[in-house]
mmCIF file of C-alpha atoms in Angstrom:
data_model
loop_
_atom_site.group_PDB
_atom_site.id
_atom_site.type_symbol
_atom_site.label_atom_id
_atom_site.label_comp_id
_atom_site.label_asym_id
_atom_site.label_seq_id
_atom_site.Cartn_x
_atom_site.Cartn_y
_atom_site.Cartn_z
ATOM 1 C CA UNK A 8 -190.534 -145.733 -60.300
ATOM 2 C CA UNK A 9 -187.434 -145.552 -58.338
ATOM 3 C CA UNK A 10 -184.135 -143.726 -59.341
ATOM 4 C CA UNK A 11 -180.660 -146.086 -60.303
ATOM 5 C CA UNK A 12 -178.811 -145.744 -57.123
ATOM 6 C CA UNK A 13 -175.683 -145.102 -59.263
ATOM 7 C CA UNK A 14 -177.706 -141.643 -60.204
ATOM 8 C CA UNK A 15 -178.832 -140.968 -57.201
ATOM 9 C CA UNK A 16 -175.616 -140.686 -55.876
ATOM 10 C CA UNK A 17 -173.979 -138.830 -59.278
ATOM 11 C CA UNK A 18 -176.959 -136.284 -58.126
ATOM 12 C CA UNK A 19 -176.290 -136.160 -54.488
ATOM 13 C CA UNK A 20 -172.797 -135.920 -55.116
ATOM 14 C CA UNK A 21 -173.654 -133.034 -57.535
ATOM 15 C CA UNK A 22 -176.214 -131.367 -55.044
ATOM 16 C CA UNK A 23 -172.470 -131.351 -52.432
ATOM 17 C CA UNK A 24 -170.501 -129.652 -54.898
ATOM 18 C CA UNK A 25 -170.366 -126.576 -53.501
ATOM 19 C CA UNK A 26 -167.365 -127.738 -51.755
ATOM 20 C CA UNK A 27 -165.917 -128.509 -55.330
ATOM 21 C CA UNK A 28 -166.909 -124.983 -56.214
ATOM 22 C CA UNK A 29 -164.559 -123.125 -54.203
ATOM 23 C CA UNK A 30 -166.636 -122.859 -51.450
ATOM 24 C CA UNK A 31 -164.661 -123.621 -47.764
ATOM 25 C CA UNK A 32 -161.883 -123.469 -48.596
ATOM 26 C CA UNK A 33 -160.535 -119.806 -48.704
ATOM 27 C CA UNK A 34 -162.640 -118.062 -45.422
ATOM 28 C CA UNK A 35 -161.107 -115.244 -44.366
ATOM 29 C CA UNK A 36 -164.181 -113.624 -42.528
ATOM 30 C CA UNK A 37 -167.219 -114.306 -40.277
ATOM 31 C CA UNK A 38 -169.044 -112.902 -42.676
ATOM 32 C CA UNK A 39 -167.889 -114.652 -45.660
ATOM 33 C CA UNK A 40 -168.022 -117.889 -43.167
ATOM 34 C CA UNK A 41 -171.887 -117.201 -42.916
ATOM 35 C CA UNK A 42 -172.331 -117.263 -46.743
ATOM 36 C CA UNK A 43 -170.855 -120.570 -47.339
ATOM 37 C CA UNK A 44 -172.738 -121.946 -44.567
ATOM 38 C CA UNK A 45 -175.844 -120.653 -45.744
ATOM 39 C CA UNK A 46 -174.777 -121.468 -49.891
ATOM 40 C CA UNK A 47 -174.219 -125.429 -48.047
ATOM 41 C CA UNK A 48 -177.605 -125.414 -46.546
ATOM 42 C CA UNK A 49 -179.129 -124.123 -50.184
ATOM 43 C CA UNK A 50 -177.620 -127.321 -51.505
ATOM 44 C CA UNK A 51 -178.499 -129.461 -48.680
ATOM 45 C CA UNK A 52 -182.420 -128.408 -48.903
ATOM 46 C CA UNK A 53 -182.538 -128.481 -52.494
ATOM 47 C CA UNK A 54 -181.653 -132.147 -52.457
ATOM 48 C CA UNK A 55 -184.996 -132.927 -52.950
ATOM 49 C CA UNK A 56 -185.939 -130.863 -55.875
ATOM 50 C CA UNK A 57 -182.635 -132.361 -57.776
ATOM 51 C CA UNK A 58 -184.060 -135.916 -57.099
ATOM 52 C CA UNK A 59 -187.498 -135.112 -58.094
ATOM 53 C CA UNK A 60 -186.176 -133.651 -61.095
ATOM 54 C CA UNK A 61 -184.143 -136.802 -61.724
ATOM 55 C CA UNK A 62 -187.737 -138.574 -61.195
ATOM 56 C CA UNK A 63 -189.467 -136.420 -63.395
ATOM 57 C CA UNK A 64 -186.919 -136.736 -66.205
ATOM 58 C CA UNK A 65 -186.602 -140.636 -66.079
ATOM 59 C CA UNK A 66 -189.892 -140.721 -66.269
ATOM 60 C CA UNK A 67 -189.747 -138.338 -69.510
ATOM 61 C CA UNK A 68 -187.288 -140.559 -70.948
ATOM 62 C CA UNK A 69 -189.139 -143.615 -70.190
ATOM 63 C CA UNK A 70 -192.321 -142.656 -71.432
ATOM 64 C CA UNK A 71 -190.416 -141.266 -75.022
ATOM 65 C CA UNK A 72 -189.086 -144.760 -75.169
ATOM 66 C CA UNK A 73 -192.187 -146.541 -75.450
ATOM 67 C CA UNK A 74 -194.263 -146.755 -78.138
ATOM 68 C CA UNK A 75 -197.049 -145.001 -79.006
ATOM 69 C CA UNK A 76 -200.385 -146.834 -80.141
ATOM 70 C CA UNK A 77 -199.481 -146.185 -83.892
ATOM 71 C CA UNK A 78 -196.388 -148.013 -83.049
ATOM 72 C CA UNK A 79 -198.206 -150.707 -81.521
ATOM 73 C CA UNK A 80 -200.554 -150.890 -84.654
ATOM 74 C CA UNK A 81 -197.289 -151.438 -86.526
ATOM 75 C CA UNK A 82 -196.096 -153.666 -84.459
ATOM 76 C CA UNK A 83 -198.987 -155.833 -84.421
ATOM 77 C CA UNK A 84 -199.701 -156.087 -88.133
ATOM 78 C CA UNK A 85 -197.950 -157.483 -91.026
ATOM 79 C CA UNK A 86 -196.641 -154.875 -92.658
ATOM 80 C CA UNK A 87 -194.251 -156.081 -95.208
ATOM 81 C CA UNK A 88 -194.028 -155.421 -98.952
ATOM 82 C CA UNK A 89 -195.561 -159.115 -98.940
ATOM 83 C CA UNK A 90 -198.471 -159.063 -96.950
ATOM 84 C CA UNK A 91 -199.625 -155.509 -98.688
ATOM 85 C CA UNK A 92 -199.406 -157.024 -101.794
ATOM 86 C CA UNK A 93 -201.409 -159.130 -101.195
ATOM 87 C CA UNK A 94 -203.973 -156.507 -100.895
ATOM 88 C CA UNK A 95 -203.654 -155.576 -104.421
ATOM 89 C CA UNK A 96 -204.866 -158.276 -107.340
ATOM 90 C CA UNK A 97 -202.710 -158.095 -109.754
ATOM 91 C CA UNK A 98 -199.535 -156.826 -108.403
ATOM 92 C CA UNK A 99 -196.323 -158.633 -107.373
ATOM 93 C CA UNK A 100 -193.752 -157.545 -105.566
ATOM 94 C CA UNK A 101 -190.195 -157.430 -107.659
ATOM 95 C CA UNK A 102 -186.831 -156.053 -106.954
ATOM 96 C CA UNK A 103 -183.844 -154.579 -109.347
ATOM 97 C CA UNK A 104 -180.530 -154.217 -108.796
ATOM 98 C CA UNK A 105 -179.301 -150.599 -110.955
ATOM 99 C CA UNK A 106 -177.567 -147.865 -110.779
ATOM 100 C CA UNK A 107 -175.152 -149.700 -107.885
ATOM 101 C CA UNK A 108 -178.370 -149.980 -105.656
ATOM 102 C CA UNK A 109 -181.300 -152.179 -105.249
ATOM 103 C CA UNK A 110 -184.654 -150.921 -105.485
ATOM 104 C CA UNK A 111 -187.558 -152.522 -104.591
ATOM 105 C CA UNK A 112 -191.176 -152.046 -106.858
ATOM 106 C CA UNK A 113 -194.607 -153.465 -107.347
ATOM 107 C CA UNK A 114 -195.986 -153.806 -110.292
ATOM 108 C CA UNK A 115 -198.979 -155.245 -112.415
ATOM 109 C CA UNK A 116 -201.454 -154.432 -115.103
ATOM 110 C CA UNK A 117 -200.844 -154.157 -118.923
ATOM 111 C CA UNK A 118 -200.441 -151.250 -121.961
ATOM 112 C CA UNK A 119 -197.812 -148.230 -121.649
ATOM 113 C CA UNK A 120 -195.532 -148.160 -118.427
ATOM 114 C CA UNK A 121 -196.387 -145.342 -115.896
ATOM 115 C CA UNK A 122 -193.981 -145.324 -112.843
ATOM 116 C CA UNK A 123 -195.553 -143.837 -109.959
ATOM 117 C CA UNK A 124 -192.629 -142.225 -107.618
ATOM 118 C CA UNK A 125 -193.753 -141.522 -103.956
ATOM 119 C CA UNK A 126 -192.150 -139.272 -101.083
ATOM 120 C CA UNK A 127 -191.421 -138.406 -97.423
ATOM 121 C CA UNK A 128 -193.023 -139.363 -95.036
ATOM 122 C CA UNK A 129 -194.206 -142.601 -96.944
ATOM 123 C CA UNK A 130 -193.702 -145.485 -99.480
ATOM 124 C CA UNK A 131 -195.012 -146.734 -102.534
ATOM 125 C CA UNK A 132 -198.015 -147.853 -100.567
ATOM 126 C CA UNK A 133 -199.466 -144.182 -100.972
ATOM 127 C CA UNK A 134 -200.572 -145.252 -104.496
ATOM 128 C CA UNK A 135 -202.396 -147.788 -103.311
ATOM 129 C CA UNK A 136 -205.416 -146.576 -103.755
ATOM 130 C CA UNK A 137 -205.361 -145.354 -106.930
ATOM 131 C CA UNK A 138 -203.113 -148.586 -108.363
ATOM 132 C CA UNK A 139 -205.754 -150.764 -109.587
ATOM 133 C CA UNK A 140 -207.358 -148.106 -111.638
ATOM 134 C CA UNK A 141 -204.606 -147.053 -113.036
ATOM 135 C CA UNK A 142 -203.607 -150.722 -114.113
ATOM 136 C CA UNK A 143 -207.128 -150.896 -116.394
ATOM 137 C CA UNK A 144 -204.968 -148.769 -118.495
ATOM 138 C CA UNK A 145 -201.403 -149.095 -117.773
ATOM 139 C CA UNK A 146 -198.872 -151.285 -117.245
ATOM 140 C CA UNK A 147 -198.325 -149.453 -113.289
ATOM 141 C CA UNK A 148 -194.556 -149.833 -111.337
ATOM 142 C CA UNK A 149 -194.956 -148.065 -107.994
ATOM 143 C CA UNK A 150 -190.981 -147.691 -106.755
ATOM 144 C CA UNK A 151 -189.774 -147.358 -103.705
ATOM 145 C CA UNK A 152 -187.257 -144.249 -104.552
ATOM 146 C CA UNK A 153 -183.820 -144.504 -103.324
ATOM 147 C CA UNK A 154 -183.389 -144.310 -99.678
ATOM 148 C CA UNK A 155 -187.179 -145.295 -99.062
ATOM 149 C CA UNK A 156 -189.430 -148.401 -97.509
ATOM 150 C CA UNK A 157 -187.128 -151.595 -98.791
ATOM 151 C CA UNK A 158 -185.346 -149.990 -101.680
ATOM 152 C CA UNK A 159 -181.327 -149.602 -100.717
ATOM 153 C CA UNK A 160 -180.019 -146.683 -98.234
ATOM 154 C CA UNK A 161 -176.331 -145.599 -99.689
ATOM 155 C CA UNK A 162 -174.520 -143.200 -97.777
ATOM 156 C CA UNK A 163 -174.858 -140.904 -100.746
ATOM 157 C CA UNK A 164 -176.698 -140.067 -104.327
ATOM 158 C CA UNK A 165 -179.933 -138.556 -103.480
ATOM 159 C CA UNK A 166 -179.378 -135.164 -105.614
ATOM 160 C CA UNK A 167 -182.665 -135.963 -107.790
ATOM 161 C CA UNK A 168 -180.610 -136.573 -110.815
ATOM 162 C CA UNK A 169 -178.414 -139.164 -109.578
ATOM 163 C CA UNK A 170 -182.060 -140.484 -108.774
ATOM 164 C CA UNK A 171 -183.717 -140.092 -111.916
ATOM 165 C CA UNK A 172 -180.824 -142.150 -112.991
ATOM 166 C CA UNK A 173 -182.228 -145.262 -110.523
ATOM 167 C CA UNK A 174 -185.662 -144.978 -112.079
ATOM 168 C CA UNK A 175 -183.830 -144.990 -115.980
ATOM 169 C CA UNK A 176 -181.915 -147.647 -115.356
ATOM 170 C CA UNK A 177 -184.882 -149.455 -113.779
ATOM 171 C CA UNK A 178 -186.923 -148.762 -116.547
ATOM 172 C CA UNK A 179 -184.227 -149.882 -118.999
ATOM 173 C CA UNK A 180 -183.842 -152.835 -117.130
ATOM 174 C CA UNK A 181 -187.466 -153.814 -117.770
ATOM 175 C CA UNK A 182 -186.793 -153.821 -121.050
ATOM 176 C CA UNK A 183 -189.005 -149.906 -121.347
ATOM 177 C CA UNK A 184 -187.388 -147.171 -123.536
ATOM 178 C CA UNK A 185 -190.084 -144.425 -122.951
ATOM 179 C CA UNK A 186 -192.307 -144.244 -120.323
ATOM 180 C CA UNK A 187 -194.843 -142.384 -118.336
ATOM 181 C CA UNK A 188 -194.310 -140.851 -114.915
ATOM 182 C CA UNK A 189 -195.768 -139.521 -112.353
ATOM 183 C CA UNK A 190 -194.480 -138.220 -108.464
ATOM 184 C CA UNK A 191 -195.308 -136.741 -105.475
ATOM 185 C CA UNK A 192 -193.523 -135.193 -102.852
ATOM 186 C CA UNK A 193 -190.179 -136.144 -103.488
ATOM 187 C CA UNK A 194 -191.145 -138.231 -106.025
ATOM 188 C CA UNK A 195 -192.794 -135.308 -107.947
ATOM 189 C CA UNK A 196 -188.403 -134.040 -108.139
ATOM 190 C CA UNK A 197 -187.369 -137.087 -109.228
ATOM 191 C CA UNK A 198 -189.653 -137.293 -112.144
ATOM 192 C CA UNK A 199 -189.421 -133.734 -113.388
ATOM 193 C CA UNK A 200 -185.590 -134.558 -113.455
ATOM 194 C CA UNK A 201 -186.304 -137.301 -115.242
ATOM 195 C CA UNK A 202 -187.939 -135.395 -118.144
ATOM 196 C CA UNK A 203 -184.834 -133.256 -117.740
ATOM 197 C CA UNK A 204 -182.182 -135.394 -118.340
ATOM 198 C CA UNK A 205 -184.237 -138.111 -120.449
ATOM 199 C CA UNK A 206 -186.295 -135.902 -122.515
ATOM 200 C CA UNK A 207 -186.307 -138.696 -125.455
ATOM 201 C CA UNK A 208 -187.225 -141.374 -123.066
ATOM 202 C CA UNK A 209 -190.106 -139.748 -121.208
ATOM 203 C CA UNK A 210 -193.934 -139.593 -122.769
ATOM 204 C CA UNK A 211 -195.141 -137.518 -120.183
ATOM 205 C CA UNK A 212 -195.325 -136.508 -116.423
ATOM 206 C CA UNK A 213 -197.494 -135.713 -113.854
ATOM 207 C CA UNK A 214 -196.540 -133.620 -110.685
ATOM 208 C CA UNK A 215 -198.401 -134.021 -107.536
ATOM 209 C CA UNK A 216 -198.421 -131.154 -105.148
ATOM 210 C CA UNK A 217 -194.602 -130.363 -105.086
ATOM 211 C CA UNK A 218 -192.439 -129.299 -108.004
ATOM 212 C CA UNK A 219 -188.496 -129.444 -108.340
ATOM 213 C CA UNK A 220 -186.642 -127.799 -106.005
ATOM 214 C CA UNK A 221 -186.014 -124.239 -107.577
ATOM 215 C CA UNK A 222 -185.276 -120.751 -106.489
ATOM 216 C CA UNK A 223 -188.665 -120.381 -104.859
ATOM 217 C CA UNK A 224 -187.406 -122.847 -102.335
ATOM 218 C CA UNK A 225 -184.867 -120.301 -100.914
ATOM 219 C CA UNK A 226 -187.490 -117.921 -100.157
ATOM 220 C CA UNK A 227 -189.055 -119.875 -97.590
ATOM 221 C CA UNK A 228 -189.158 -118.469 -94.380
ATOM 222 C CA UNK A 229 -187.881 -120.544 -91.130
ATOM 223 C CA UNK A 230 -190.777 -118.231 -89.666
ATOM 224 C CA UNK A 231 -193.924 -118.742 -89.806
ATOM 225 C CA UNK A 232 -196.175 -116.661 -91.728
ATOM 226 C CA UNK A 233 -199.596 -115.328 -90.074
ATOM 227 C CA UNK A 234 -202.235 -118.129 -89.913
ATOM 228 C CA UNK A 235 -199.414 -121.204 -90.910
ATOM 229 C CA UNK A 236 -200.720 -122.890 -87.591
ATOM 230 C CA UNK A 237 -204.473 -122.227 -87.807
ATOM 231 C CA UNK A 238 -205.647 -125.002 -90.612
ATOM 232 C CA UNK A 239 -209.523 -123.161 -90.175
ATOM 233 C CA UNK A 240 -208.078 -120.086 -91.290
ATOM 234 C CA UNK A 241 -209.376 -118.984 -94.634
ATOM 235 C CA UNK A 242 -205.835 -117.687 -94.951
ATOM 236 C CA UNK A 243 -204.370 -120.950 -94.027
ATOM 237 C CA UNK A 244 -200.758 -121.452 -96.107
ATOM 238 C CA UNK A 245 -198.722 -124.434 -94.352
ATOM 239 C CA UNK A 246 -195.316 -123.699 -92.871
ATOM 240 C CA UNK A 247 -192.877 -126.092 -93.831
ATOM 241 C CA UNK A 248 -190.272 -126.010 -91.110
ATOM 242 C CA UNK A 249 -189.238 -129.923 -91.781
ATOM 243 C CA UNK A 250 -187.468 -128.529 -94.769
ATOM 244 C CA UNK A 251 -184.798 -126.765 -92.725
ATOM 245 C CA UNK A 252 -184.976 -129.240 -89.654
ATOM 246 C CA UNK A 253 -183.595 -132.278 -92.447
ATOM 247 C CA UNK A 254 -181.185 -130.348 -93.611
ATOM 248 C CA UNK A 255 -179.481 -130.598 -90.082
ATOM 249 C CA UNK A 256 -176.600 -133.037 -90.485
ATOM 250 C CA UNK A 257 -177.016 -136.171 -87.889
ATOM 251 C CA UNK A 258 -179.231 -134.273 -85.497
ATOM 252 C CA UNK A 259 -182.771 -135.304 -86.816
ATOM 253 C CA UNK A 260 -181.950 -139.035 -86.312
ATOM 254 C CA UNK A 261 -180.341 -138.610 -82.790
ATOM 255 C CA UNK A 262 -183.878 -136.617 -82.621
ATOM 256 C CA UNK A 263 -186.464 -139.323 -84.078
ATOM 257 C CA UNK A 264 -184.834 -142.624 -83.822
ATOM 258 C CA UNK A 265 -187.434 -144.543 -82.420
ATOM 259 C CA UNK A 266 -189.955 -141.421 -82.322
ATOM 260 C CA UNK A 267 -190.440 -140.466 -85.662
ATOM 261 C CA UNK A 268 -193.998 -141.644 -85.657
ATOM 262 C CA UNK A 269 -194.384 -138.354 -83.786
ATOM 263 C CA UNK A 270 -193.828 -136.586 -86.589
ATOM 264 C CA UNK A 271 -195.241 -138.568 -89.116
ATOM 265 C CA UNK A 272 -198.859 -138.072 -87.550
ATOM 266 C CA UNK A 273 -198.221 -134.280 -87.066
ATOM 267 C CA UNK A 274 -197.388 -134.288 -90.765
ATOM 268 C CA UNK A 275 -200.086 -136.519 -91.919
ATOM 269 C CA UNK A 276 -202.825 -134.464 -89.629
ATOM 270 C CA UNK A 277 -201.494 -130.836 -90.705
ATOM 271 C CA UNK A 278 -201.049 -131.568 -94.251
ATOM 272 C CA UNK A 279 -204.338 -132.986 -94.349
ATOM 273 C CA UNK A 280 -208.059 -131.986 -96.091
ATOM 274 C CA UNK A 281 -209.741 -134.779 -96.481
ATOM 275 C CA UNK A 282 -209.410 -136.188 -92.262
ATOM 276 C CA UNK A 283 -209.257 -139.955 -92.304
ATOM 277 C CA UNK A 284 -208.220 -140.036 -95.823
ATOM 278 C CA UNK A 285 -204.548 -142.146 -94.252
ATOM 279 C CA UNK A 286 -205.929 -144.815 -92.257
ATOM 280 C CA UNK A 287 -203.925 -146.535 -89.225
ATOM 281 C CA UNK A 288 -203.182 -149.189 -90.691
ATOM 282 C CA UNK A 289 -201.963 -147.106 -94.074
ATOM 283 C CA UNK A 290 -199.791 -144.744 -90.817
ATOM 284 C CA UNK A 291 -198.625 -148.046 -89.682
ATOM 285 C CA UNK A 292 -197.342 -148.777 -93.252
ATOM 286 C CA UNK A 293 -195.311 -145.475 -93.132
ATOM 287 C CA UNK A 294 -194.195 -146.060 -89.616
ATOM 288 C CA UNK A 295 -192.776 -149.295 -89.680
ATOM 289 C CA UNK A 296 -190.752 -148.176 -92.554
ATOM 290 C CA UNK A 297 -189.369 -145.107 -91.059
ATOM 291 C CA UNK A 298 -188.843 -146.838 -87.977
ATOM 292 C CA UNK A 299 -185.851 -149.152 -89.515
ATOM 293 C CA UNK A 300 -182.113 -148.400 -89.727
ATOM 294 C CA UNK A 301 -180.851 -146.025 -91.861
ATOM 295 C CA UNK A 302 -184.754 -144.668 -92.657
ATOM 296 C CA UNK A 303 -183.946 -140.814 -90.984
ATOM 297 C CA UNK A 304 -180.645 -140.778 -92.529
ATOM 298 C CA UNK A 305 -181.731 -141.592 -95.984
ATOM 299 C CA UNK A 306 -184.917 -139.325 -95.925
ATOM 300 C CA UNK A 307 -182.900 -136.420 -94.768
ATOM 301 C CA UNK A 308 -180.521 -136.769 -97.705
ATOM 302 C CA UNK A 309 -183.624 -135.886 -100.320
ATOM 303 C CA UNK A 310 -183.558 -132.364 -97.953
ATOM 304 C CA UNK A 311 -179.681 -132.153 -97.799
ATOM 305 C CA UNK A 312 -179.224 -132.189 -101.325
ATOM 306 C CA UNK A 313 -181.856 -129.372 -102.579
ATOM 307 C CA UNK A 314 -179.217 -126.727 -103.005
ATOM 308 C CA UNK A 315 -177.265 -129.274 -105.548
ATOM 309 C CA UNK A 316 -181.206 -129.783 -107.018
ATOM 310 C CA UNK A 317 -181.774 -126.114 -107.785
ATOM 311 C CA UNK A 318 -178.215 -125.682 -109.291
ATOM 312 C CA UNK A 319 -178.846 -128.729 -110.993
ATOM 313 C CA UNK A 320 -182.348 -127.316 -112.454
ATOM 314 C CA UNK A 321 -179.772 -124.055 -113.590
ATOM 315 C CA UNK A 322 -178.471 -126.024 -116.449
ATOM 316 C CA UNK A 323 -181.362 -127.588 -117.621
ATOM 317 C CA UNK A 324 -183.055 -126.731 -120.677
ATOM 318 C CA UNK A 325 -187.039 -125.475 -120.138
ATOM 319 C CA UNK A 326 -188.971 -128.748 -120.177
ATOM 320 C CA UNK A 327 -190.555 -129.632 -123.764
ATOM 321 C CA UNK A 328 -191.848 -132.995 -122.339
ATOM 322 C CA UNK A 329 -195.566 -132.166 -121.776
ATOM 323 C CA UNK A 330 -196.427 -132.107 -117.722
ATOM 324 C CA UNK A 331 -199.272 -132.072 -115.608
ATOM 325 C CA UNK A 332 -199.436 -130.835 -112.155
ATOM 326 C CA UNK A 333 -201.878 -131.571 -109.628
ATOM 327 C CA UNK A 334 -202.000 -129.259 -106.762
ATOM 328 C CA UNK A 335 -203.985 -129.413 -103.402
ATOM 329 C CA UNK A 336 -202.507 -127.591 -100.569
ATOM 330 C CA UNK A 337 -199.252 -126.716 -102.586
ATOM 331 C CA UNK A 338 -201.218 -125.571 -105.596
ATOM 332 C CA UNK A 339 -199.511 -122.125 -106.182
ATOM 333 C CA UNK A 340 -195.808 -123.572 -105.325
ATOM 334 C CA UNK A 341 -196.489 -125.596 -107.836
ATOM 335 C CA UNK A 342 -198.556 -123.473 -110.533
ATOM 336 C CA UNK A 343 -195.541 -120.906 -110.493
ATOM 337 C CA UNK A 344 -192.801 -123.845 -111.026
ATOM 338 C CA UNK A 345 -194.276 -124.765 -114.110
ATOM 339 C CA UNK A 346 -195.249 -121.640 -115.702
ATOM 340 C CA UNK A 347 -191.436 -120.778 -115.440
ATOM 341 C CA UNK A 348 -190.022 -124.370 -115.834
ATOM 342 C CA UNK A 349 -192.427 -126.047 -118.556
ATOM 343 C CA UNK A 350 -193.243 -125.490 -121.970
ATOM 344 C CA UNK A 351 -196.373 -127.670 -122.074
ATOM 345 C CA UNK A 352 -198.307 -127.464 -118.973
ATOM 346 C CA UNK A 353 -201.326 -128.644 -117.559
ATOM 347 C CA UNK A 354 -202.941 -127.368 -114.254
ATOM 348 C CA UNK A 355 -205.641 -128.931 -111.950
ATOM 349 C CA UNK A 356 -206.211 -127.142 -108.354
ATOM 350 C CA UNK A 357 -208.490 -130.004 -106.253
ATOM 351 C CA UNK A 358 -209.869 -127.761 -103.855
ATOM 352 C CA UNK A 359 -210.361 -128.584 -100.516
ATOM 353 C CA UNK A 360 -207.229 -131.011 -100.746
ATOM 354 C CA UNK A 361 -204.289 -131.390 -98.403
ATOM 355 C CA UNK A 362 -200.943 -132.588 -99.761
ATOM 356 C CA UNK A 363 -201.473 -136.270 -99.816
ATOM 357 C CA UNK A 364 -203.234 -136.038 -103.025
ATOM 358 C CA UNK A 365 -203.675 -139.850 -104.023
ATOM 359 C CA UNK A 366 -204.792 -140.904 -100.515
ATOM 360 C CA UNK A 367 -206.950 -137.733 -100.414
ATOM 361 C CA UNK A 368 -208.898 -137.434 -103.865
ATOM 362 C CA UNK A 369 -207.694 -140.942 -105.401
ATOM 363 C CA UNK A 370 -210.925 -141.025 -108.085
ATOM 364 C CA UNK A 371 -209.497 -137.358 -109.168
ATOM 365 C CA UNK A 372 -206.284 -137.916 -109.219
ATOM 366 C CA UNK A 373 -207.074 -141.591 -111.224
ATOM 367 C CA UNK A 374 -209.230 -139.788 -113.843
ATOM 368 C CA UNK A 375 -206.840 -137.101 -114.385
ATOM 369 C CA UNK A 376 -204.314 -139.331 -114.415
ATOM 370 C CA UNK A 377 -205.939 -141.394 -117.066
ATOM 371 C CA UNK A 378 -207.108 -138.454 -119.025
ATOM 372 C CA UNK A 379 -203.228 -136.853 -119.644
ATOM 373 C CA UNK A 380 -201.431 -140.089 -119.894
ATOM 374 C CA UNK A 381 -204.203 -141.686 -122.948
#
């Protein structure tokens, strides 16, 4: 690979600048003489490293631009909220324009409505494999939440009660005045602020792996604790340093633009149990729709507004609306949320289960789904 000539010479003229530096032009000794000489011929041999390490960094940023061979994968299948549906009997593919947004869902089956609500790093294809199942019983709307896959991107609104409000008035707009609901990740906020501020309109809910942001959040550590980096460990707790990383304003996208499938394998791999359980076609899925405009800047405003969440949670009334919460790899996170938070609660630990719950135990999470929602 050869170097731009324009930055070869921006480095040779750097590699020169001791002249620019101050050097010959004040000598008022031999000795001092000597030293400039010998600072010029420092510069003048070192000419070489400075253009290898102009090589060497080119190269870096050449090989960060291209794509990795998840990327390709996502590149070289049809990905859209079309083609997956297809993939699913059943469902179509609808959109809803509420709350001053658009959100996009898929839905099918028949009997009570259950919204399923995903999270970050993924779409409402992470319910995919517990859908159909789920539609033998109930009428199933799997949402894109705001800011995720094809739903809209606003520059603001993603405190988890402004987006509890989406899913009401998408529910409303259906023509559904109570319903069931279930979320994980981020999802898992939205719906437990759902029951908050619709207690009359919510059946039930069902938490998967992550509660509401609450004061348990703030006693995360940005270090890690002993063992957060050794999955084998019998001790094994995961560190989640994303949380602080998206609360950065601006600098995660200038970060990930056009890398974040970086991330979104680490995350998939280290949050994971059950190994295989996210295919890659299902990581192409989540890539492609991370890798559009706006998809950093949207996802880092569910992080951004957690400190709004918990003083949001402050005023809320403990939770009447009965709630189950399924718990893998976040299991005691979530046990102590709803021991403090819920009045009518409903705990299942899958053991040997990562975060990605559906993906990872989607007959268990199906039949206990079933089971609490009949």
């Amino acid at each position: 690979m050869e170097i731009p000539r324009s930055a070869a010479r921006e480095l040779t003229s750097v590699a020169g600048s001791a002249d620019c530096a101050g050097f010959g032009r004040h000598t008022t000794s031999a000795s001092t003489t000597r030293e400039i000489q010998d600072v010029k011929q420092f510069w003048q041999n070192s000419r070489a490293l400075w253009l290898g390490l102009a090589l060497l960094t080119t190269t870096a940023v050449d090989a960060s631009a291209q794509t990795t061979p998840a990327q390709d994968v996502a590149q070289n299948l049809d990905t859209s909220d079309e083609a997956l549906v297809k993939q699913l009997p059943g469902f179509s593919n609808d959109y809803a324009d509420v709350n001053g947004i658009r959100l996009h869902f898929v839905q099918g089956g028949a009997g009570q409505p259950l919204f399923l609500l995903g999270g970050w790093p993924q779409t409402w294809w992470e319910f995919h494999k517990i859908m159909p199942d789920l539609a033998k019983h109930f009428r199933v709307i799997a949402v894109d939440i705001r800011g995720q896959g094809t739903s809209s991107r606003p520059a603001t609104g993603y405190d988890k009660k402004t987006m509890a409000g989406d899913i009401h008035a998408l529910a409303r707009s259906l023509g559904y005045q109570r319903i069931y609901i279930a979320g994980h990740d981020i999802g898992a906020m939205v719906a437990y602020s759902y029951a908050a501020n619709y207690p009359d309109d919510t059946l039930r809910i069902a938490l998967l792996d992550v509660p509401h942001p609450f004061e348990g959040f703030q006693q995360i550590s940005i270090l890690p604790p002993p063992h957060a980096y050794e999955p084998s460990s019998r001790d094994f707790r995961p560190h989640p340093w994303w949380f602080a990383m998206n609360q950065v304003p601006d600098l995660p996208e200038q970060l990930l633009q056009g890398r974040m499938s970086i991330l979104q394998n680490w995350v998939f791999d280290y949050l994971m149990k059950v190994k295989g359980s996210i295919s890659p076609f299902d990581r192409s899925v989540f890539i492609a729709a991370y890798s559009s405009p706006g998809a950093i800047t949207a996802d880092d405003g569910w992080y951004q507004t957690f400190g709004q969440d918990i003083a949001d949670l402050r005023t809320y009334p403990k939770l009447r609306t009965p709630a189950l919460g399924i718990g893998g790899i976040s299991y005691p996170l979530l046990a102590t949320f709803l021991k403090q938070y819920a009045a009518h609660y409903t705990l299942i630990e899958l053991k040997n289960t990562g975060h990605w719950v559906p993906e990872e135990r989607p007959r268990e999470t199906t039949e206990a789904l079933v089971r609490f929602f009949q």
